[in-house]
Amino acid sequence: MAYGTGVAGTPIWLRHDASLRHDVPGHPERPERIVALEGELDRHDWFGFARVDAPAAERAQLHAVHPEKHVAFIEELSAGGGGMIDFDTAAVAATFEAALHAAGGAVALVDSLLGGDAPTGFAALRPPGHHAEPARAMGFCFFNNVAIAARRATAAHGVERVLILDWDVHHGNGTNDIFHADDDVLFVSIHEWPLYPGTGPAGDLGSGAGEGYTVNLPVPATSGDETYGSLIDHVVCPLVEIWEPQLVLVSAGFDAHRLDPLADCRVTEAGYAAMTASLRRACAAVEAPLGMVLEGGYSLQALCGSVAALAPVLAAESAPAAGEHESAVHPLAARALDRLGRWWPALAQRGTTWRT
């Protein structure tokens, strides 16, 4: 069953002022990211998105991913004025509130998409979440927003298949591990390798019932639009078409951009727009709503430009028509098709087809 598709609605943009109050002096994951992003969107009249204040996540929603001990730790650390958690992750007094709204925004996004209120949407809040493990905050992340959102979809909406695409330049180790043994969430990650946090090798394909439902697509430094576009067009979108997820969520980091100071990939604004267009076409084919959850992106110019480039594609009433020329099959995409054939024979068949 498809949820929230075929219904006239306005795309939704989730935000909250609490995102501005989690402010660690000198930290690259800073409030200015939201200030700059919202300023850019405002200059374009928000591309038609309806702006909605994100609610705070409820305790029970967090508990779908994080044990109470972890939730209480973040709450108590913030209540005490904050402190360092690891070498690059720190809390301040306002962190717990901001993290609640970041997770709650992702949940509200899912509720809107699956409830038929919005056809597409973007939860643009901070702090990000994809590095957060069930019992560990790390990598600027406290609660795993996209994982909490996916579990909201399965628990509250009865969704049986959720696909999460993580295109942040850093591997989403938390999301990877949370769903590692599950077959109702297909996790796909395109990330620079080697790079923090050092996880996500191509050979990590899940475990137990979830074997084959973790798809890691590591790329080398300097990879740009050609590599990313090929992996989206020839691996990710075919997986959408084959598995027919009822919801697609993107852990949308913008630190694979060529201007980002924390990594060395070379994706451009046009590349992010093209990937979004491909995803919209794939989602339309299986009647799956598409939502994005903000992760990284530390060049303000790159963040604003990339989101402004993809926003009209995401907000458009219908999926854009395919271009005349399909992206070439990059060697990394070809190897992924071969590697995944054991679990996804229809995907392997596509690899055989393009070779003949």
mmCIF file of C-alpha atoms in Angstrom:
data_model
loop_
_atom_site.group_PDB
_atom_site.id
_atom_site.type_symbol
_atom_site.label_atom_id
_atom_site.label_comp_id
_atom_site.label_asym_id
_atom_site.label_seq_id
_atom_site.Cartn_x
_atom_site.Cartn_y
_atom_site.Cartn_z
ATOM 1 C CA MET A 1 0.000 0.000 0.000
ATOM 2 C CA ALA A 2 1.245 3.506 -0.790
ATOM 3 C CA TYR A 3 0.861 6.263 1.734
ATOM 4 C CA GLY A 4 0.486 9.984 1.138
ATOM 5 C CA THR A 5 0.714 9.771 -2.647
ATOM 6 C CA GLY A 6 -1.814 10.882 -5.214
ATOM 7 C CA VAL A 7 -3.124 13.451 -2.728
ATOM 8 C CA ALA A 8 -3.105 17.135 -3.517
ATOM 9 C CA GLY A 9 -0.903 18.773 -0.907
ATOM 10 C CA THR A 10 1.849 21.250 -0.285
ATOM 11 C CA PRO A 11 5.430 20.081 0.303
ATOM 12 C CA ILE A 12 6.436 20.606 3.917
ATOM 13 C CA TRP A 13 9.519 22.231 5.462
ATOM 14 C CA LEU A 14 10.110 21.428 9.144
ATOM 15 C CA ARG A 15 12.132 23.907 11.232
ATOM 16 C CA HIS A 16 12.400 25.241 14.795
ATOM 17 C CA ASP A 17 14.225 28.046 16.566
ATOM 18 C CA ALA A 18 15.681 25.509 19.022
ATOM 19 C CA SER A 19 18.111 24.625 16.209
ATOM 20 C CA LEU A 20 19.702 28.047 16.695
ATOM 21 C CA ARG A 21 20.312 27.605 20.419
ATOM 22 C CA HIS A 22 22.549 24.524 20.266
ATOM 23 C CA ASP A 23 25.702 26.604 19.896
ATOM 24 C CA VAL A 24 29.140 25.190 20.679
ATOM 25 C CA PRO A 25 31.655 28.043 20.188
ATOM 26 C CA GLY A 26 34.025 27.473 17.282
ATOM 27 C CA HIS A 27 32.320 24.254 16.169
ATOM 28 C CA PRO A 28 31.749 23.606 12.432
ATOM 29 C CA GLU A 29 28.239 22.267 13.111
ATOM 30 C CA ARG A 30 26.930 25.691 14.041
ATOM 31 C CA PRO A 31 23.669 27.683 14.131
ATOM 32 C CA GLU A 32 24.782 29.752 11.138
ATOM 33 C CA ARG A 33 24.049 26.721 8.976
ATOM 34 C CA ILE A 34 20.328 27.153 9.631
ATOM 35 C CA VAL A 35 20.431 30.946 9.527
ATOM 36 C CA ALA A 36 22.108 30.907 6.114
ATOM 37 C CA LEU A 37 19.904 28.129 4.770
ATOM 38 C CA GLU A 38 16.653 29.774 5.815
ATOM 39 C CA GLY A 39 17.867 33.090 4.438
ATOM 40 C CA GLU A 40 18.521 31.444 1.078
ATOM 41 C CA LEU A 41 15.126 29.747 1.025
ATOM 42 C CA ASP A 42 13.415 32.988 1.990
ATOM 43 C CA ARG A 43 14.985 34.709 -1.012
ATOM 44 C CA HIS A 44 13.204 32.150 -3.187
ATOM 45 C CA ASP A 45 9.879 32.397 -1.341
ATOM 46 C CA TRP A 46 10.661 28.959 0.101
ATOM 47 C CA PHE A 47 10.073 27.328 -3.303
ATOM 48 C CA GLY A 48 6.456 26.749 -2.304
ATOM 49 C CA PHE A 49 7.207 24.718 0.831
ATOM 50 C CA ALA A 50 4.811 25.181 3.752
ATOM 51 C CA ARG A 51 6.892 26.020 6.807
ATOM 52 C CA VAL A 52 5.908 24.172 9.972
ATOM 53 C CA ASP A 53 7.464 24.330 13.429
ATOM 54 C CA ALA A 54 8.816 20.922 14.348
ATOM 55 C CA PRO A 55 7.428 19.424 17.558
ATOM 56 C CA ALA A 56 9.676 17.940 20.207
ATOM 57 C CA ALA A 57 9.991 14.180 19.953
ATOM 58 C CA GLU A 58 8.180 12.230 22.623
ATOM 59 C CA ARG A 59 10.132 9.948 24.902
ATOM 60 C CA ALA A 60 8.462 6.854 23.466
ATOM 61 C CA GLN A 61 9.492 7.877 19.943
ATOM 62 C CA LEU A 62 13.130 8.172 21.021
ATOM 63 C CA HIS A 63 12.906 4.801 22.773
ATOM 64 C CA ALA A 64 12.201 3.103 19.447
ATOM 65 C CA VAL A 65 15.942 3.574 18.799
ATOM 66 C CA HIS A 66 17.622 4.789 22.001
ATOM 67 C CA PRO A 67 17.424 3.279 25.500
ATOM 68 C CA GLU A 68 16.232 5.567 28.289
ATOM 69 C CA LYS A 69 19.713 5.599 29.806
ATOM 70 C CA HIS A 70 21.044 7.355 26.708
ATOM 71 C CA VAL A 71 18.143 9.820 26.528
ATOM 72 C CA ALA A 72 18.552 10.662 30.201
ATOM 73 C CA PHE A 73 22.300 11.127 29.762
ATOM 74 C CA ILE A 74 21.818 13.806 27.084
ATOM 75 C CA GLU A 75 19.065 15.438 29.126
ATOM 76 C CA GLU A 76 21.117 15.538 32.335
ATOM 77 C CA LEU A 77 24.290 16.680 30.583
ATOM 78 C CA SER A 78 22.398 19.595 29.050
ATOM 79 C CA ALA A 79 20.632 20.435 32.293
ATOM 80 C CA GLY A 80 24.034 20.689 33.954
ATOM 81 C CA GLY A 81 25.227 23.226 31.374
ATOM 82 C CA GLY A 82 26.712 20.748 28.900
ATOM 83 C CA GLY A 83 30.151 19.244 28.377
ATOM 84 C CA MET A 84 32.302 17.209 26.015
ATOM 85 C CA ILE A 85 31.100 13.750 25.012
ATOM 86 C CA ASP A 86 34.020 12.923 22.753
ATOM 87 C CA PHE A 87 36.730 14.863 20.940
ATOM 88 C CA ASP A 88 34.308 16.516 18.489
ATOM 89 C CA THR A 89 30.877 16.181 20.095
ATOM 90 C CA ALA A 90 29.832 18.592 22.838
ATOM 91 C CA ALA A 91 26.574 19.550 24.484
ATOM 92 C CA VAL A 92 25.500 22.917 25.861
ATOM 93 C CA ALA A 93 22.490 23.822 27.964
ATOM 94 C CA ALA A 94 20.227 24.043 24.908
ATOM 95 C CA THR A 95 21.359 20.804 23.249
ATOM 96 C CA PHE A 96 18.691 18.483 24.618
ATOM 97 C CA GLU A 97 15.853 20.750 23.498
ATOM 98 C CA ALA A 98 17.385 21.188 20.039
ATOM 99 C CA ALA A 99 17.943 17.438 19.672
ATOM 100 C CA LEU A 100 14.346 16.737 20.695
ATOM 101 C CA HIS A 101 13.045 19.057 17.982
ATOM 102 C CA ALA A 102 15.459 17.658 15.384
ATOM 103 C CA ALA A 103 14.151 14.159 16.054
ATOM 104 C CA GLY A 104 10.574 15.402 16.365
ATOM 105 C CA GLY A 105 10.841 17.189 13.035
ATOM 106 C CA ALA A 106 11.866 13.963 11.321
ATOM 107 C CA VAL A 107 8.916 12.190 12.959
ATOM 108 C CA ALA A 108 6.524 14.961 11.907
ATOM 109 C CA LEU A 109 7.877 14.739 8.366
ATOM 110 C CA VAL A 110 7.009 11.044 8.246
ATOM 111 C CA ASP A 111 3.564 11.668 9.730
ATOM 112 C CA SER A 112 2.855 14.292 7.067
ATOM 113 C CA LEU A 113 4.114 12.142 4.203
ATOM 114 C CA LEU A 114 2.325 8.984 5.269
ATOM 115 C CA GLY A 115 -0.789 10.796 6.405
ATOM 116 C CA GLY A 116 -1.265 12.323 2.970
ATOM 117 C CA ASP A 117 -0.771 15.914 4.123
ATOM 118 C CA ALA A 118 2.366 16.480 2.032
ATOM 119 C CA PRO A 119 3.752 14.728 -1.056
ATOM 120 C CA THR A 120 7.393 15.536 -0.242
ATOM 121 C CA GLY A 121 9.233 17.357 2.509
ATOM 122 C CA PHE A 122 12.437 18.405 4.209
ATOM 123 C CA ALA A 123 13.209 18.361 7.940
ATOM 124 C CA ALA A 124 15.920 21.017 8.126
ATOM 125 C CA LEU A 125 16.943 20.992 11.753
ATOM 126 C CA ARG A 126 20.056 20.469 13.813
ATOM 127 C CA PRO A 127 21.893 18.808 15.445
ATOM 128 C CA PRO A 128 22.236 16.069 12.796
ATOM 129 C CA GLY A 129 21.765 12.435 13.715
ATOM 130 C CA HIS A 130 23.162 9.709 11.464
ATOM 131 C CA HIS A 131 26.293 9.013 13.542
ATOM 132 C CA ALA A 132 24.334 8.525 16.774
ATOM 133 C CA GLU A 133 24.277 4.902 17.877
ATOM 134 C CA PRO A 134 21.572 3.554 20.184
ATOM 135 C CA ALA A 135 23.611 4.216 23.341
ATOM 136 C CA ARG A 136 26.270 6.623 22.099
ATOM 137 C CA ALA A 137 26.347 10.216 20.877
ATOM 138 C CA MET A 138 29.169 10.918 18.439
ATOM 139 C CA GLY A 139 30.129 12.804 15.293
ATOM 140 C CA PHE A 140 28.102 15.941 16.208
ATOM 141 C CA CYS A 141 24.999 13.714 16.647
ATOM 142 C CA PHE A 142 22.910 12.982 19.765
ATOM 143 C CA PHE A 143 19.744 11.186 18.595
ATOM 144 C CA ASN A 144 19.499 9.352 15.277
ATOM 145 C CA ASN A 145 16.779 11.440 13.664
ATOM 146 C CA VAL A 146 16.309 9.463 10.466
ATOM 147 C CA ALA A 147 16.268 6.120 12.309
ATOM 148 C CA ILE A 148 13.653 7.426 14.731
ATOM 149 C CA ALA A 149 11.623 8.612 11.741
ATOM 150 C CA ALA A 150 11.881 5.224 10.024
ATOM 151 C CA ARG A 151 10.740 3.453 13.163
ATOM 152 C CA ARG A 152 7.827 5.889 13.400
ATOM 153 C CA ALA A 153 6.808 4.787 9.924
ATOM 154 C CA THR A 154 6.859 1.094 10.778
ATOM 155 C CA ALA A 155 5.375 1.338 14.275
ATOM 156 C CA ALA A 156 2.718 4.010 13.879
ATOM 157 C CA HIS A 157 1.823 3.763 10.194
ATOM 158 C CA GLY A 158 2.200 0.056 9.543
ATOM 159 C CA VAL A 159 4.786 0.555 6.812
ATOM 160 C CA GLU A 160 6.624 -2.666 5.981
ATOM 161 C CA ARG A 161 9.407 -1.297 3.764
ATOM 162 C CA VAL A 162 11.415 1.891 4.323
ATOM 163 C CA LEU A 163 14.464 2.783 2.240
ATOM 164 C CA ILE A 164 16.992 5.196 3.734
ATOM 165 C CA LEU A 165 19.555 6.726 1.391
ATOM 166 C CA ASP A 166 22.446 8.446 3.168
ATOM 167 C CA TRP A 167 24.434 10.676 0.819
ATOM 168 C CA ASP A 168 26.311 12.553 3.540
ATOM 169 C CA VAL A 169 30.036 12.323 2.787
ATOM 170 C CA HIS A 170 30.616 10.561 6.146
ATOM 171 C CA HIS A 171 29.273 7.059 6.613
ATOM 172 C CA GLY A 172 26.128 6.933 8.743
ATOM 173 C CA ASN A 173 27.489 4.364 11.147
ATOM 174 C CA GLY A 174 24.617 4.787 13.599
ATOM 175 C CA THR A 175 21.896 4.175 11.043
ATOM 176 C CA ASN A 176 23.919 1.324 9.564
ATOM 177 C CA ASP A 177 24.140 -0.458 12.916
ATOM 178 C CA ILE A 178 20.584 0.264 14.082
ATOM 179 C CA PHE A 179 19.083 -1.556 11.089
ATOM 180 C CA HIS A 180 21.926 -4.010 10.475
ATOM 181 C CA ALA A 181 19.859 -7.101 11.266
ATOM 182 C CA ASP A 182 16.501 -5.806 9.999
ATOM 183 C CA ASP A 183 14.804 -6.563 6.695
ATOM 184 C CA ASP A 184 12.121 -3.862 6.875
ATOM 185 C CA VAL A 185 14.594 -0.989 6.456
ATOM 186 C CA LEU A 186 16.949 -0.978 3.486
ATOM 187 C CA PHE A 187 19.907 1.276 4.294
ATOM 188 C CA VAL A 188 22.016 2.564 1.403
ATOM 189 C CA SER A 189 25.034 4.815 1.977
ATOM 190 C CA ILE A 190 27.273 6.654 -0.485
ATOM 191 C CA HIS A 191 30.270 7.997 1.427
ATOM 192 C CA GLU A 192 33.907 8.945 1.010
ATOM 193 C CA TRP A 193 36.321 6.187 1.985
ATOM 194 C CA PRO A 194 38.544 6.250 3.930
ATOM 195 C CA LEU A 195 37.126 8.994 6.142
ATOM 196 C CA TYR A 196 35.570 9.456 9.581
ATOM 197 C CA PRO A 197 34.140 7.396 11.218
ATOM 198 C CA GLY A 198 36.028 4.627 9.406
ATOM 199 C CA THR A 199 32.991 2.373 8.936
ATOM 200 C CA GLY A 200 30.990 1.370 5.875
ATOM 201 C CA PRO A 201 33.173 -0.931 3.773
ATOM 202 C CA ALA A 202 31.584 -2.372 0.662
ATOM 203 C CA GLY A 203 31.621 -5.810 2.269
ATOM 204 C CA ASP A 204 29.322 -4.768 5.125
ATOM 205 C CA LEU A 205 25.994 -6.033 3.814
ATOM 206 C CA GLY A 206 24.021 -6.507 7.021
ATOM 207 C CA SER A 207 23.542 -9.513 9.282
ATOM 208 C CA GLY A 208 20.960 -12.133 10.162
ATOM 209 C CA ALA A 209 17.557 -11.364 8.686
ATOM 210 C CA GLY A 210 18.998 -8.066 7.467
ATOM 211 C CA GLU A 211 21.723 -9.565 5.315
ATOM 212 C CA GLY A 212 21.570 -7.810 1.960
ATOM 213 C CA TYR A 213 19.581 -4.886 3.390
ATOM 214 C CA THR A 214 22.672 -2.836 4.179
ATOM 215 C CA VAL A 215 24.217 -1.471 0.996
ATOM 216 C CA ASN A 216 27.458 0.422 1.447
ATOM 217 C CA LEU A 217 28.806 2.273 -1.585
ATOM 218 C CA PRO A 218 32.146 3.798 -0.578
ATOM 219 C CA VAL A 219 33.750 6.210 -3.038
ATOM 220 C CA PRO A 220 37.282 7.631 -3.156
ATOM 221 C CA ALA A 221 38.212 11.241 -2.508
ATOM 222 C CA THR A 222 37.598 13.568 -5.482
ATOM 223 C CA SER A 223 34.469 11.630 -6.518
ATOM 224 C CA GLY A 224 31.948 14.014 -8.013
ATOM 225 C CA ASP A 225 28.706 14.230 -9.940
ATOM 226 C CA GLU A 226 29.585 11.448 -12.393
ATOM 227 C CA THR A 227 30.272 8.884 -9.644
ATOM 228 C CA TYR A 228 27.405 9.875 -7.362
ATOM 229 C CA GLY A 229 24.957 10.165 -10.245
ATOM 230 C CA SER A 230 25.838 6.741 -11.566
ATOM 231 C CA LEU A 231 25.412 5.092 -8.164
ATOM 232 C CA ILE A 232 22.028 6.770 -7.764
ATOM 233 C CA ASP A 233 20.817 5.936 -11.281
ATOM 234 C CA HIS A 234 22.172 2.394 -11.564
ATOM 235 C CA VAL A 235 22.094 1.086 -7.984
ATOM 236 C CA VAL A 236 19.845 3.130 -5.697
ATOM 237 C CA CYS A 237 16.949 3.852 -8.064
ATOM 238 C CA PRO A 238 16.813 0.261 -9.331
ATOM 239 C CA LEU A 239 16.665 -0.901 -5.707
ATOM 240 C CA VAL A 240 13.701 1.429 -5.201
ATOM 241 C CA GLU A 241 11.977 -0.011 -8.264
ATOM 242 C CA ILE A 242 12.718 -3.625 -7.315
ATOM 243 C CA TRP A 243 11.941 -3.501 -3.574
ATOM 244 C CA GLU A 244 9.075 -0.994 -3.836
ATOM 245 C CA PRO A 245 9.545 0.778 -0.496
ATOM 246 C CA GLN A 246 6.498 2.528 0.925
ATOM 247 C CA LEU A 247 8.643 5.433 2.108
ATOM 248 C CA VAL A 248 12.016 6.804 1.022
ATOM 249 C CA LEU A 249 14.031 8.993 3.386
ATOM 250 C CA VAL A 250 17.295 10.732 2.534
ATOM 251 C CA SER A 251 19.910 11.489 5.174
ATOM 252 C CA ALA A 252 20.743 14.660 3.308
ATOM 253 C CA GLY A 253 24.211 15.880 4.104
ATOM 254 C CA PHE A 254 25.863 18.364 1.777
ATOM 255 C CA ASP A 255 29.483 17.815 2.770
ATOM 256 C CA ALA A 256 30.258 15.827 -0.381
ATOM 257 C CA HIS A 257 30.192 19.220 -2.111
ATOM 258 C CA ARG A 258 33.450 20.360 -3.661
ATOM 259 C CA LEU A 259 33.658 23.376 -1.299
ATOM 260 C CA ASP A 260 33.144 21.517 1.961
ATOM 261 C CA PRO A 261 36.097 21.905 4.349
ATOM 262 C CA LEU A 262 35.760 18.522 6.092
ATOM 263 C CA ALA A 263 36.035 16.146 3.125
ATOM 264 C CA ASP A 264 37.371 15.821 -0.396
ATOM 265 C CA CYS A 265 34.541 14.851 -2.722
ATOM 266 C CA ARG A 266 33.527 17.074 -5.627
ATOM 267 C CA VAL A 267 29.739 17.016 -5.939
ATOM 268 C CA THR A 268 28.174 20.236 -7.269
ATOM 269 C CA GLU A 269 24.816 21.958 -6.832
ATOM 270 C CA ALA A 270 23.734 20.520 -10.176
ATOM 271 C CA GLY A 271 24.721 17.059 -8.962
ATOM 272 C CA TYR A 272 22.458 17.272 -5.907
ATOM 273 C CA ALA A 273 19.576 18.484 -8.066
ATOM 274 C CA ALA A 274 20.111 15.639 -10.534
ATOM 275 C CA MET A 275 20.196 13.018 -7.774
ATOM 276 C CA THR A 276 16.962 14.421 -6.362
ATOM 277 C CA ALA A 277 15.344 14.287 -9.799
ATOM 278 C CA SER A 278 16.326 10.645 -10.206
ATOM 279 C CA LEU A 279 14.947 9.785 -6.782
ATOM 280 C CA ARG A 280 11.688 11.561 -7.490
ATOM 281 C CA ARG A 281 11.217 9.570 -10.688
ATOM 282 C CA ALA A 282 11.992 6.286 -8.934
ATOM 283 C CA CYS A 283 9.674 7.109 -6.031
ATOM 284 C CA ALA A 284 6.876 8.135 -8.388
ATOM 285 C CA ALA A 285 7.155 4.804 -10.178
ATOM 286 C CA VAL A 286 6.417 2.911 -6.945
ATOM 287 C CA GLU A 287 4.164 5.589 -5.379
ATOM 288 C CA ALA A 288 6.506 6.155 -2.443
ATOM 289 C CA PRO A 289 6.657 9.553 -0.726
ATOM 290 C CA LEU A 290 10.106 11.137 -0.469
ATOM 291 C CA GLY A 291 11.446 13.071 2.516
ATOM 292 C CA MET A 292 14.832 14.555 3.358
ATOM 293 C CA VAL A 293 16.403 14.944 6.801
ATOM 294 C CA LEU A 294 19.309 17.363 7.147
ATOM 295 C CA GLU A 295 22.662 15.919 8.169
ATOM 296 C CA GLY A 296 26.045 17.589 7.501
ATOM 297 C CA GLY A 297 27.331 20.329 5.237
ATOM 298 C CA TYR A 298 29.803 22.849 6.641
ATOM 299 C CA SER A 299 30.445 25.304 3.820
ATOM 300 C CA LEU A 300 27.568 27.768 4.075
ATOM 301 C CA GLN A 301 27.880 28.591 0.384
ATOM 302 C CA ALA A 302 27.750 24.930 -0.605
ATOM 303 C CA LEU A 303 24.918 24.104 1.780
ATOM 304 C CA CYS A 304 22.728 26.988 0.647
ATOM 305 C CA GLY A 305 23.482 26.535 -3.039
ATOM 306 C CA SER A 306 22.896 22.793 -2.991
ATOM 307 C CA VAL A 307 19.592 22.953 -1.137
ATOM 308 C CA ALA A 308 18.426 25.833 -3.339
ATOM 309 C CA ALA A 309 19.266 23.716 -6.392
ATOM 310 C CA LEU A 310 17.375 20.615 -5.270
ATOM 311 C CA ALA A 311 14.464 22.331 -3.477
ATOM 312 C CA PRO A 312 12.440 23.159 -6.601
ATOM 313 C CA VAL A 313 12.908 19.589 -7.794
ATOM 314 C CA LEU A 314 11.720 18.199 -4.463
ATOM 315 C CA ALA A 315 8.822 20.653 -4.258
ATOM 316 C CA ALA A 316 7.616 20.236 -7.844
ATOM 317 C CA GLU A 317 4.084 18.926 -8.263
ATOM 318 C CA SER A 318 5.322 15.935 -10.238
ATOM 319 C CA ALA A 319 8.574 14.132 -10.850
ATOM 320 C CA PRO A 320 10.691 15.701 -13.596
ATOM 321 C CA ALA A 321 10.930 13.954 -16.929
ATOM 322 C CA ALA A 322 14.066 11.928 -17.560
ATOM 323 C CA GLY A 323 16.779 13.568 -19.607
ATOM 324 C CA GLU A 324 17.777 12.363 -23.021
ATOM 325 C CA HIS A 325 21.017 10.793 -21.821
ATOM 326 C CA GLU A 326 21.156 8.342 -18.924
ATOM 327 C CA SER A 327 24.279 8.521 -16.798
ATOM 328 C CA ALA A 328 27.037 6.092 -17.722
ATOM 329 C CA VAL A 329 27.602 3.036 -15.561
ATOM 330 C CA HIS A 330 30.606 3.961 -13.414
ATOM 331 C CA PRO A 331 32.969 1.090 -12.503
ATOM 332 C CA LEU A 332 31.926 1.483 -8.840
ATOM 333 C CA ALA A 333 28.300 1.003 -9.849
ATOM 334 C CA ALA A 334 29.194 -2.032 -11.930
ATOM 335 C CA ARG A 335 31.032 -3.617 -9.008
ATOM 336 C CA ALA A 336 28.110 -2.870 -6.693
ATOM 337 C CA LEU A 337 25.681 -4.593 -9.059
ATOM 338 C CA ASP A 338 27.891 -7.692 -9.080
ATOM 339 C CA ARG A 339 28.348 -7.605 -5.295
ATOM 340 C CA LEU A 340 24.629 -7.296 -4.562
ATOM 341 C CA GLY A 341 23.476 -9.950 -7.011
ATOM 342 C CA ARG A 342 23.301 -12.672 -4.356
ATOM 343 C CA TRP A 343 20.570 -10.807 -2.511
ATOM 344 C CA TRP A 344 19.088 -8.827 -5.374
ATOM 345 C CA PRO A 345 19.144 -11.037 -8.486
ATOM 346 C CA ALA A 346 17.006 -8.566 -10.449
ATOM 347 C CA LEU A 347 19.651 -5.941 -9.779
ATOM 348 C CA ALA A 348 22.388 -8.276 -10.984
ATOM 349 C CA GLN A 349 20.351 -8.898 -14.128
ATOM 350 C CA ARG A 350 20.446 -5.179 -14.844
ATOM 351 C CA GLY A 351 24.235 -5.353 -14.646
ATOM 352 C CA THR A 352 24.251 -8.223 -17.110
ATOM 353 C CA THR A 353 21.943 -6.306 -19.444
ATOM 354 C CA TRP A 354 24.116 -3.211 -19.752
ATOM 355 C CA ARG A 355 27.194 -5.342 -20.482
ATOM 356 C CA THR A 356 25.560 -7.115 -23.452
#
